[in-house]
C-alpha positions in Angstrom: -2.1 -21.9 3.3 -4.1 -18.6 2.7 -2.5 -17.3 5.6 1.2 -17.8 3.1 -0.3 -16.2 0.4 -0.8 -12.9 2.0 3.4 -13.2 3.1 4.2 -13.6 -0.4 1.9 -11.1 -1.5 3.6 -8.6 0.5 7.3 -9.7 -1.0 6.1 -9.2 -3.4 4.9 -5.6 -2.8 8.2 -4.7 -1.6 9.8 -6.0 -4.9 7.0 -3.8 -6.7 8.5 -1.5 -4.9 11.6 -1.5 -5.5 12.2 -2.6 -8.6 12.5 0.7 -10.9 16.3 0.6 -8.9 16.8 -3.5 -9.2 16.1 -2.6 -13.1 17.2 0.0 -13.6 13.8 2.2 -14.7 14.0 4.2 -11.6 14.7 8.2 -14.1 10.9 7.1 -15.3 8.9 9.6 -12.6 5.4 8.1 -12.9 6.5 4.6 -13.5 8.6 5.0 -10.3 5.7 5.9 -8.6 3.1 3.7 -10.4 5.1 1.3 -8.8 5.9 3.0 -5.1 2.3 3.5 -4.4 0.9 0.6 -6.0 3.1 -1.9 -4.0 2.4 0.1 -0.8 -1.7 -0.4 -1.6 -0.6 -4.0 -1.6 1.7 -4.5 1.3 -1.2 -2.3 3.4 -4.3 -4.5 2.1 -2.1 -7.9 3.0 -0.5 -6.6 6.3 -4.3 -5.8 7.4 -5.5 -8.9 6.4 -2.7 -11.4 8.4 -3.3 -9.1 11.2 -6.9 -8.6 11.3 -7.6 -12.1 11.1 -5.2 -13.2 14.3 -6.8 -9.9 15.7 -10.5 -12.0 15.8 -9.1 -14.8 17.0 -7.8 -13.5 20.1 -10.6 -12.4 22.0 -12.1 -15.7 22.1 -8.8 -17.1 23.5 -8.7 -15.0 25.9 -12.2 -15.1 27.3 -11.6 -18.9 27.4 -8.8 -18.6 29.7 -9.9 -16.0 31.9 
């Protein structure tokens, strides 16, 4: 489903952040910051998509339950 893809993107974002240390290129400052910023952007965007979609669905359910 589409939601699963967003969770996979979040996992990829975490991988991008930690990869400089795992793959041993963390001593290259530019690449380390580049990975951190891109990884964080991927995580933030996909988290926003996931929880933004669930927030949009909730008001309808609340209106029907009252």
